[in-house]
Short mmCIF file of C-alpha atoms and ligand atoms in Angstrom, two decimals:
data_model
loop_
_atom_site.label_atom_id
_atom_site.label_comp_id
_atom_site.label_asym_id
_atom_site.label_seq_id
_atom_site.Cartn_x
_atom_site.Cartn_y
_atom_site.Cartn_z
CA MET A 2 72.65 154.37 26.06
CA THR A 3 70.24 151.46 26.47
CA SER A 4 69.69 150.24 29.98
CA TYR A 5 68.59 146.69 30.66
CA GLU A 6 66.60 145.00 33.39
CA ALA A 7 66.77 141.41 34.49
CA VAL A 8 63.72 139.16 34.54
CA ILE A 9 64.21 136.30 36.98
CA GLY A 10 62.09 133.36 38.06
CA LEU A 11 63.15 130.70 40.53
CA GLU A 12 62.44 126.98 40.55
CA THR A 13 62.79 125.53 44.01
CA HIS A 14 62.83 121.93 45.17
CA ILE A 15 62.06 121.71 48.86
CA GLN A 16 62.72 118.51 50.78
CA LEU A 17 59.90 117.94 53.26
CA ASN A 18 61.10 116.78 56.67
CA THR A 19 58.91 113.68 56.99
CA LYS A 20 60.21 110.54 58.74
CA SER A 21 59.56 108.24 55.80
CA LYS A 22 59.62 108.61 52.04
CA ILE A 23 56.59 109.69 50.03
CA PHE A 24 55.42 106.29 48.72
CA CYS A 25 57.14 103.69 50.94
CA SER A 26 58.25 103.35 54.54
CA CYS A 27 62.00 103.81 53.94
CA LYS A 28 63.72 106.48 56.05
CA ALA A 29 63.55 109.80 54.21
CA ASP A 30 66.63 111.50 55.60
CA SER A 31 69.73 109.60 54.50
CA TRP A 32 72.27 112.31 55.33
CA GLY A 33 75.48 110.57 56.42
CA ASP A 34 74.12 107.06 55.72
CA PRO A 35 75.99 104.66 53.39
CA PRO A 36 74.79 104.65 49.76
CA ASN A 37 71.75 102.46 48.99
CA SER A 38 71.03 101.73 52.66
CA ASN A 39 67.51 103.25 52.70
CA ILE A 40 65.89 101.62 49.69
CA CYS A 41 63.18 99.06 49.00
CA PRO A 42 61.37 97.55 45.97
CA ILE A 43 58.91 100.48 45.90
CA CYS A 44 61.32 103.39 45.79
CA THR A 45 63.58 101.56 43.34
CA GLY A 46 60.62 100.68 41.11
CA GLN A 47 60.80 96.88 41.12
CA PRO A 48 58.14 95.16 39.01
CA GLY A 49 54.93 94.51 40.92
CA SER A 50 55.60 97.00 43.72
CA LEU A 51 52.92 99.58 44.50
CA PRO A 52 53.24 103.05 46.01
CA THR A 53 51.22 104.16 49.07
CA PRO A 54 51.04 107.91 49.65
CA ASN A 55 52.49 109.30 52.88
CA ASN A 56 49.88 111.56 54.47
CA ALA A 57 52.48 113.57 56.35
CA ALA A 58 54.08 114.64 53.06
CA ILE A 59 50.72 115.72 51.65
CA GLU A 60 49.87 117.65 54.81
CA LYS A 61 53.22 119.46 54.84
CA GLY A 62 52.67 120.31 51.18
CA ILE A 63 49.27 121.76 52.06
CA LEU A 64 50.73 123.79 54.95
CA LEU A 65 53.37 125.24 52.65
CA ALA A 66 50.80 126.03 49.97
CA ALA A 67 48.65 127.86 52.53
CA ALA A 68 51.67 129.79 53.82
CA MET A 69 52.37 130.83 50.21
CA ASN A 70 48.79 132.15 49.92
CA ALA A 71 47.97 129.48 47.33
CA GLU A 72 44.56 127.94 46.80
CA ILE A 73 44.46 124.33 48.01
CA GLN A 74 42.66 122.19 45.44
CA PRO A 75 39.89 119.85 46.65
CA ILE A 76 41.14 117.19 44.23
CA SER A 77 44.52 116.74 42.61
CA TYR A 78 46.32 113.95 40.79
CA PHE A 79 49.68 112.25 40.62
CA ASP A 80 51.27 112.01 37.19
CA ARG A 81 54.24 110.21 35.74
CA LYS A 82 57.02 112.35 34.37
CA ASN A 83 58.92 110.06 32.02
CA TYR A 84 62.59 110.38 31.37
CA PHE A 85 65.54 108.08 31.21
CA TYR A 86 68.41 108.71 33.53
CA PRO A 87 70.60 106.21 35.38
CA ASP A 88 69.67 107.57 38.82
CA LEU A 89 65.95 107.19 38.13
CA PRO A 90 65.48 103.40 38.36
CA LYS A 91 61.73 103.49 37.61
CA GLY A 92 62.23 105.39 34.34
CA TYR A 93 59.71 107.92 35.55
CA GLN A 94 59.24 110.26 38.46
CA ILE A 95 55.88 110.45 40.26
CA SER A 96 54.98 114.13 40.20
CA GLN A 97 51.91 116.28 39.62
CA TYR A 98 51.19 117.99 36.34
CA ASP A 99 48.04 119.82 35.25
CA LEU A 100 45.89 119.32 38.36
CA ALA A 101 48.28 119.90 41.25
CA LEU A 102 47.80 120.25 44.99
CA ALA A 103 47.57 124.05 44.89
CA LYS A 104 46.98 126.89 42.48
CA GLY A 105 48.29 130.44 42.46
CA GLY A 106 49.88 131.97 45.54
CA TYR A 107 52.53 134.56 46.18
CA MET A 108 55.09 135.76 48.68
CA ASP A 109 55.73 139.39 49.51
CA ILE A 110 59.39 140.25 49.91
CA PRO A 111 60.32 143.43 51.78
CA LEU A 112 63.10 145.12 49.80
CA GLN A 113 65.93 147.20 51.19
CA ASP A 114 64.41 150.49 49.98
CA GLY A 115 61.27 149.86 52.05
CA SER A 116 59.09 148.76 49.12
CA THR A 117 57.67 145.26 48.69
CA ARG A 118 58.12 142.89 45.78
CA ARG A 119 55.24 140.48 45.27
CA VAL A 120 56.54 137.23 43.80
CA ARG A 121 53.73 135.19 42.30
CA ILE A 122 53.77 131.42 42.23
CA GLN A 123 53.36 129.75 38.87
CA LYS A 124 53.25 126.16 40.07
CA LEU A 125 53.31 124.31 43.38
CA HIS A 126 53.10 120.54 43.63
CA ILE A 127 54.44 117.53 45.48
CA GLU A 128 56.64 114.89 43.91
CA GLU A 129 59.30 112.32 44.66
CA ASP A 130 63.01 112.91 44.37
CA ALA A 131 65.33 110.95 42.09
CA GLY A 132 68.59 109.28 43.10
CA LYS A 133 72.07 110.64 42.89
CA THR A 134 74.86 109.95 40.43
CA ILE A 135 78.36 110.20 41.83
CA HIS A 136 81.04 110.81 39.25
CA LYS A 137 84.39 109.10 39.83
CA PRO A 138 87.26 108.94 37.36
CA GLY A 139 86.31 106.31 34.81
CA ARG A 140 83.02 105.29 36.42
CA ARG A 141 79.68 106.46 37.71
CA LEU A 142 78.24 105.31 41.01
CA LEU A 143 74.52 105.34 41.75
CA ASP A 144 72.98 106.04 45.14
CA PHE A 145 69.22 105.46 45.30
CA ASN A 146 68.77 106.63 48.90
CA ARG A 147 67.18 109.84 47.71
CA CYS A 148 64.68 108.07 45.39
CA GLY A 149 61.21 108.69 46.79
CA VAL A 150 62.15 111.46 49.21
CA PRO A 151 59.19 113.86 49.37
CA LEU A 152 59.64 117.20 47.66
CA VAL A 153 57.58 120.25 46.92
CA GLU A 154 58.45 121.80 43.61
CA MET A 155 57.59 125.45 43.58
CA VAL A 156 58.16 127.72 40.59
CA THR A 157 57.78 131.48 40.71
CA LYS A 158 56.62 133.71 37.90
CA PRO A 159 59.41 135.89 36.44
CA ASP A 160 58.75 138.62 39.00
CA LEU A 161 62.24 139.21 40.39
CA ARG A 162 64.32 142.03 38.92
CA SER A 163 67.84 141.53 40.25
CA ALA A 164 70.19 138.96 41.72
CA ASP A 165 69.77 140.67 45.11
CA GLU A 166 66.00 140.29 44.96
CA ALA A 167 66.42 136.61 44.09
CA ALA A 168 68.71 136.20 47.11
CA LEU A 169 66.17 137.94 49.36
CA TYR A 170 63.39 135.69 48.09
CA ILE A 171 65.41 132.59 48.91
CA SER A 172 66.29 133.75 52.40
CA ARG A 173 62.65 134.66 53.13
CA LEU A 174 61.53 131.29 51.77
CA ARG A 175 64.07 129.48 53.93
CA GLN A 176 62.86 131.43 56.97
CA LEU A 177 59.24 130.50 56.15
CA LEU A 178 59.99 126.78 55.63
CA ARG A 179 61.69 126.50 59.01
CA TRP A 180 59.06 128.65 60.67
CA ILE A 181 56.14 126.43 59.64
CA GLY A 182 58.22 123.31 60.25
CA VAL A 183 57.88 121.63 56.84
CA SER A 184 61.58 121.49 55.92
CA TYR A 185 64.97 121.96 57.57
CA ALA A 186 65.82 123.99 54.47
CA ASP A 187 69.54 123.32 54.80
CA MET A 188 70.90 124.20 51.36
CA GLU A 189 74.19 122.37 51.88
CA LYS A 190 72.28 119.14 52.49
CA GLY A 191 70.11 119.70 49.42
CA HIS A 192 66.92 120.37 51.41
CA LEU A 193 66.39 123.53 49.40
CA ARG A 194 67.61 123.42 45.81
CA ILE A 195 67.31 126.36 43.50
CA ASP A 196 67.44 126.78 39.74
CA ALA A 197 67.25 130.30 38.38
CA ASN A 198 65.68 131.31 35.06
CA VAL A 199 67.26 134.48 33.79
CA SER A 200 66.52 136.73 30.85
CA ILE A 201 67.03 140.42 30.19
CA ARG A 202 65.15 143.12 28.31
CA GLU A 203 65.37 146.82 27.70
CA ALA A 204 64.26 148.57 30.86
CA GLY A 205 60.59 149.48 30.70
CA ASN A 206 59.69 146.85 28.08
CA GLN A 207 57.16 144.16 28.88
CA GLU A 208 58.20 141.37 26.53
CA LEU A 209 59.90 138.21 27.75
CA ASN A 210 63.06 137.22 25.93
CA PRO A 211 64.55 133.71 25.73
CA LYS A 212 65.78 132.65 29.16
CA THR A 213 68.58 130.47 30.40
CA GLU A 214 68.38 128.19 33.40
CA ILE A 215 71.18 128.13 35.98
CA LYS A 216 71.43 124.83 37.83
CA ASN A 217 73.45 123.27 40.64
CA VAL A 218 73.99 126.23 42.91
CA ASN A 219 73.85 125.44 46.61
CA SER A 220 74.18 128.63 48.57
CA ILE A 221 72.47 132.00 48.48
CA GLU A 222 75.76 133.83 47.88
CA HIS A 223 76.60 131.64 44.90
CA ILE A 224 73.14 132.10 43.39
CA ARG A 225 73.60 135.86 43.60
CA ASP A 226 77.01 135.58 41.90
CA ALA A 227 75.78 133.19 39.21
CA ILE A 228 72.75 135.34 38.33
CA ASN A 229 74.87 138.47 38.18
CA ALA A 230 77.37 136.74 35.89
CA GLU A 231 74.57 135.54 33.61
CA ILE A 232 72.94 139.00 33.45
CA GLN A 233 76.28 140.50 32.40
CA ARG A 234 76.81 137.77 29.79
CA GLN A 235 73.36 138.31 28.27
CA ILE A 236 73.77 142.10 28.17
CA LYS A 237 77.05 141.63 26.30
CA GLU A 238 75.45 139.18 23.84
CA MET A 239 72.53 141.53 23.27
CA LYS A 240 74.77 144.53 22.69
CA GLU A 241 76.68 142.54 20.10
CA GLU A 242 73.34 141.58 18.55
CA HIS A 243 73.84 137.87 19.20
CA VAL A 244 70.92 135.53 19.75
CA ILE A 245 70.40 134.32 23.32
CA HIS A 246 69.75 130.58 23.36
CA SER A 247 67.59 128.77 25.91
CA TRP A 248 70.45 126.88 27.47
CA THR A 249 70.77 125.11 30.76
CA LEU A 250 73.87 126.42 32.48
CA ASP A 251 76.01 124.89 35.15
CA TRP A 252 77.63 127.18 37.72
CA ASN A 253 81.20 126.40 38.67
CA GLU A 254 81.86 127.76 42.14
CA ASP A 255 85.63 127.55 41.86
CA THR A 256 86.03 129.45 38.62
CA GLN A 257 82.90 131.61 39.11
CA THR A 258 81.84 130.83 35.57
CA LEU A 259 78.83 129.35 33.80
CA SER A 260 79.07 126.58 31.25
CA LYS A 261 76.47 125.09 28.92
CA MET A 262 75.08 121.71 30.07
CA ARG A 263 72.44 121.09 27.41
CA SER A 264 69.54 122.71 25.62
CA LYS A 265 66.54 123.11 27.90
CA GLU A 266 63.92 120.34 27.87
CA THR A 267 60.34 121.29 27.19
CA GLU A 268 57.41 119.72 29.01
CA ALA A 269 56.43 117.79 25.90
CA ASP A 270 59.69 115.85 26.24
CA TYR A 271 58.42 114.22 29.44
CA ARG A 272 55.22 112.61 28.06
CA TYR A 273 53.28 113.14 31.27
CA PHE A 274 50.31 110.86 31.99
CA ARG A 275 48.21 110.08 35.09
CA GLU A 276 49.84 107.75 37.59
CA PRO A 277 47.62 104.65 37.38
CA ASP A 278 48.74 103.17 40.73
CA LEU A 279 47.60 106.07 42.93
CA LEU A 280 44.21 107.53 43.77
CA PRO A 281 43.66 111.28 43.50
CA ILE A 282 44.48 113.40 46.56
CA GLN A 283 41.24 114.61 48.09
CA VAL A 284 41.27 117.53 50.47
CA ASP A 285 37.75 118.38 51.56
CA LYS A 286 36.88 121.42 53.66
CA GLU A 287 37.13 119.55 56.99
CA ARG A 288 40.49 117.99 56.22
CA LYS A 289 41.86 121.31 55.02
CA GLU A 290 40.68 123.12 58.14
CA GLU A 291 42.14 120.43 60.36
CA ILE A 292 45.55 120.66 58.67
CA LEU A 293 45.56 124.44 58.72
CA THR A 294 44.99 124.63 62.49
CA SER A 295 48.73 123.96 62.81
CA LEU A 296 49.63 126.92 60.60
CA PRO A 297 51.21 129.53 62.88
CA GLU A 298 51.25 133.29 62.49
CA LEU A 299 53.75 133.83 59.64
CA PRO A 300 57.06 135.70 60.00
CA LEU A 301 56.15 138.90 58.16
CA ALA A 302 52.77 139.17 59.88
CA ARG A 303 54.45 138.68 63.23
CA LYS A 304 57.10 141.25 62.37
CA LYS A 305 54.41 143.81 61.56
CA ARG A 306 52.58 143.00 64.78
CA PHE A 307 55.79 143.38 66.82
CA GLN A 308 56.31 146.82 65.31
CA GLU A 309 52.76 147.89 66.11
CA LYS A 310 52.08 146.18 69.43
CA TYR A 311 55.51 146.73 71.01
CA ASP A 312 56.44 149.89 69.14
CA LEU A 313 59.70 148.31 67.94
CA PRO A 314 61.83 149.67 65.08
CA ASN A 315 61.93 147.73 61.80
CA TYR A 316 65.48 146.55 62.56
CA ASP A 317 64.54 145.01 65.92
CA ALA A 318 61.34 143.42 64.62
CA ASP A 319 63.22 141.86 61.70
CA ILE A 320 65.88 140.27 63.91
CA LEU A 321 63.39 139.10 66.54
CA THR A 322 61.32 137.33 63.87
CA SER A 323 64.29 135.74 62.10
CA GLY A 324 63.30 132.48 63.77
CA ARG A 325 60.06 131.33 65.31
CA SER A 326 61.50 130.24 68.66
CA LEU A 327 63.37 133.54 69.07
CA SER A 328 60.18 135.47 68.38
CA ASP A 329 58.29 133.30 70.90
CA TYR A 330 61.06 133.93 73.42
CA PHE A 331 60.82 137.68 72.93
CA GLU A 332 57.07 137.66 73.30
CA SER A 333 57.14 135.64 76.53
CA THR A 334 59.88 137.89 77.93
CA ALA A 335 57.93 141.05 77.12
CA ALA A 336 54.81 139.57 78.74
CA SER A 337 56.59 138.47 81.95
CA TYR A 338 58.61 141.67 82.19
CA GLY A 339 55.87 144.24 81.82
CA GLY A 340 58.44 147.05 81.38
CA ASP A 341 59.48 148.74 78.12
CA PRO A 342 59.44 146.07 75.36
CA LYS A 343 62.29 147.92 73.59
CA GLN A 344 64.42 147.18 76.65
CA ALA A 345 63.59 143.46 76.36
CA SER A 346 64.38 143.62 72.63
CA ASN A 347 67.76 145.31 73.30
CA TRP A 348 68.74 142.58 75.74
CA LEU A 349 67.75 139.82 73.36
CA ILE A 350 69.54 141.32 70.38
CA ASN A 351 72.64 142.66 72.16
CA HIS A 352 73.26 139.97 74.76
CA LEU A 353 71.09 136.87 74.42
CA LEU A 354 71.88 136.22 70.73
CA GLY A 355 75.58 136.33 71.57
CA LEU A 356 75.09 133.75 74.31
CA LEU A 357 73.13 131.50 71.93
CA ASN A 358 75.77 131.75 69.20
CA GLU A 359 78.61 131.18 71.60
CA ARG A 360 77.05 127.99 72.95
CA GLY A 361 75.36 126.80 69.75
CA LEU A 362 71.94 126.74 71.44
CA SER A 363 68.40 127.58 70.37
CA PRO A 364 66.24 129.77 72.61
CA GLU A 365 64.19 126.77 73.71
CA ASP A 366 67.35 124.98 74.93
CA LEU A 367 68.20 127.70 77.43
CA TYR A 368 67.92 127.25 81.17
CA LEU A 369 67.54 131.03 81.17
CA THR A 370 63.80 131.13 80.47
CA PRO A 371 61.97 134.28 79.34
CA GLN A 372 60.71 134.56 82.94
CA TYR A 373 64.30 134.60 84.27
CA LEU A 374 65.37 137.20 81.72
CA ALA A 375 62.35 139.28 82.73
CA ASP A 376 63.41 138.91 86.40
CA ILE A 377 66.87 140.25 85.57
CA LEU A 378 65.40 143.24 83.73
CA SER A 379 63.01 143.94 86.62
CA MET A 380 65.86 143.81 89.16
CA ILE A 381 67.73 146.39 87.07
CA ASP A 382 64.65 148.61 86.89
CA GLU A 383 64.10 148.34 90.64
CA GLY A 384 67.74 149.31 91.19
CA SER A 385 68.47 146.12 93.09
CA ILE A 386 71.25 145.18 90.66
CA ASN A 387 73.15 147.31 88.15
CA THR A 388 73.37 146.70 84.39
CA SER A 389 76.76 145.05 84.44
CA THR A 390 75.62 142.57 87.10
CA GLY A 391 72.58 141.93 84.90
CA LYS A 392 74.81 141.01 81.97
CA GLN A 393 76.92 138.71 84.15
CA LEU A 394 73.76 137.02 85.38
CA LEU A 395 72.89 135.80 81.87
CA THR A 396 75.89 133.47 81.81
CA LYS A 397 75.71 132.70 85.54
CA VAL A 398 72.11 131.51 85.26
CA GLU A 399 73.05 129.33 82.29
CA ASP A 400 76.21 127.94 83.91
CA GLN A 401 74.79 127.31 87.37
CA GLN A 402 71.28 126.35 86.26
CA LYS A 403 69.80 128.44 89.05
CA PRO A 404 67.20 131.26 89.05
CA PRO A 405 68.77 134.74 88.86
CA ARG A 406 67.24 135.96 92.13
CA ASP A 407 68.84 133.02 93.99
CA ILE A 408 72.24 133.78 92.48
CA VAL A 409 71.98 137.46 93.45
CA GLU A 410 71.23 136.46 97.02
CA GLU A 411 73.83 133.68 97.31
CA GLU A 412 76.65 135.68 95.77
CA GLY A 413 75.69 139.01 97.37
CA LEU A 414 75.39 140.69 93.98
CA ALA A 415 72.78 143.21 95.06
CA GLN A 416 73.70 146.72 94.07
CA VAL A 417 75.22 148.93 96.75
CA SER A 418 73.18 152.11 96.58
CA ASP A 419 73.42 153.02 100.27
CA SER A 420 74.91 156.50 100.04
CA ALA A 421 76.86 156.35 103.31
CA ALA A 422 78.61 153.15 102.19
CA ILE A 423 79.39 154.58 98.76
CA GLN A 424 80.67 157.84 100.26
CA SER A 425 83.08 156.04 102.55
CA ILE A 426 84.49 153.86 99.73
CA CYS A 427 84.93 156.95 97.53
CA LYS A 428 86.71 158.78 100.32
CA GLU A 429 89.05 155.83 100.77
CA VAL A 430 89.90 155.71 97.08
CA ILE A 431 90.54 159.45 96.89
CA ALA A 432 92.78 159.32 99.97
CA GLU A 433 94.81 156.48 98.44
CA ASN A 434 95.35 158.38 95.18
CA PRO A 435 96.17 162.00 95.99
CA SER A 436 98.02 162.74 92.73
CA GLN A 437 95.05 161.64 90.57
CA ALA A 438 92.78 163.72 92.78
CA ASP A 439 94.99 166.74 92.13
CA GLU A 440 94.89 166.10 88.38
CA TYR A 441 91.11 166.15 88.51
CA ARG A 442 91.06 169.37 90.46
CA GLU A 443 93.46 170.90 87.92
CA GLY A 444 90.83 170.29 85.25
CA LYS A 445 91.53 166.77 83.92
CA GLY A 446 87.88 165.65 83.90
CA ALA A 447 88.73 162.28 82.37
CA VAL A 448 90.28 161.14 85.65
CA LEU A 449 86.75 160.82 87.03
CA GLY A 450 86.30 157.72 84.89
CA TRP A 451 89.46 156.22 86.33
CA PHE A 452 88.15 156.85 89.88
CA MET A 453 84.84 155.26 88.91
CA GLY A 454 86.74 152.14 87.84
CA GLN A 455 88.61 152.00 91.16
CA VAL A 456 85.41 152.28 93.20
CA MET A 457 83.61 149.67 91.08
CA GLN A 458 86.55 147.32 91.55
CA LYS A 459 86.44 147.76 95.33
CA THR A 460 82.72 147.00 95.39
CA GLY A 461 83.01 144.01 93.08
CA GLY A 462 81.07 145.91 90.40
CA LYS A 463 78.01 146.12 92.62
CA ALA A 464 77.86 149.85 93.32
CA ASP A 465 75.19 151.98 91.72
CA PRO A 466 77.25 153.82 89.07
CA GLN A 467 75.15 156.98 89.24
CA ALA A 468 75.51 157.25 93.00
CA VAL A 469 79.27 156.67 92.71
CA ARG A 470 79.68 159.34 90.05
CA ALA A 471 77.74 161.87 92.14
CA ALA A 472 79.69 161.08 95.31
CA LEU A 473 83.08 161.29 93.55
CA ARG A 474 82.26 164.62 91.96
CA GLU A 475 81.20 166.03 95.28
CA LEU A 476 84.18 164.69 97.22
CA LEU A 477 86.73 165.72 94.60
CA GLN A 478 85.47 169.30 94.62
CA GLU A 479 86.34 169.63 98.30
ZN1 LIG B 18 61.55 102.56 49.83
#
């Protein structure tokens, strides 16, 4: 039986998070604004208006290109991509064609089996967005707010081999975009839009068969579903010896089906030519170096460093580098703490993330600074508080906006490890519960846990659990 493999490439449109649009001073982010409220003669292409490039958009494009290991070009050009569509008032889109901002590039994606998939970049350039057509029964409404919003279009080579790999690529890309601060990458708001090119071939073959393009999918889960559906459809067609046409397909989330939108355009259909109203983009060595000083250590490099420097397992390092501010928080905590970094990692993953989720906060919003978390961990190590008090302190510090050491002092939370005090409380509890004491002596070991609970309750959870356990065992033997 023939087995098939999928050959997938992704086209992404990334909305850069600049304040203003790419060629005019209109506000770039129109989310929630009324239609056509952020427009001007330039972004709606009125006769006589002239575009002025927004440096911030170019710089963010360069940062992204560098993060994708692409080669920044010293000179690149804007071109007009001509097509007629109601939501494109100029009749052309200013884009880049043959001499774009960057060349080459790749992103390495760690796969679940521990191997790495290198996804090469075919094309990376900056361009302006078009407007939006809103379909209402019997009419079409046009919103030009999005005209002129800065985008990076980035197209991968067909290097992905399954819907799951495509999903992993997108989530790594989203992580990277947020990490380097060039886009909010919110797919629901259209900051990161993905089209998938899908073809199949007999496993082991090298040829590329005709591909289809899936458009209009706005979540990672739906892209995975749509690609899987298209792979299955193509396998069926191929088995029945039908020709696979280069269609553009629309994914319907509700019915989980693909439908044909149109035949795919080719580049020749767009009659590209140089944009006569804009000078080339020049990025000399000095300018490039200056821009790249703000490029941080990237997520996968940081993950690898966390594993090596702090001896953390893959799982921990992956979670701690899921966002840049979380990874900064971990690193500051580990530095202030000075104890076992794995302990700091456990507290972040098991307790701090829960607190952040519960309150909808980012690490940098917390009153509980890395220094305070480190103080809590040190107090536990010193034996001055027990673990359960430590956990309570996380919320107390946040609620009371006070340093943990002050709270411990004010509320008398210090651990009771004085053996005479613990002995006397244990004696009391045993005397009050003779029948449970008998059960223990008759061999019901589990009752010890119940006694532990009673003693902890009496001490307000402050007793050193190990000392309590030892004292109870000893006293119950008598
Ligand atoms: Zn404008």
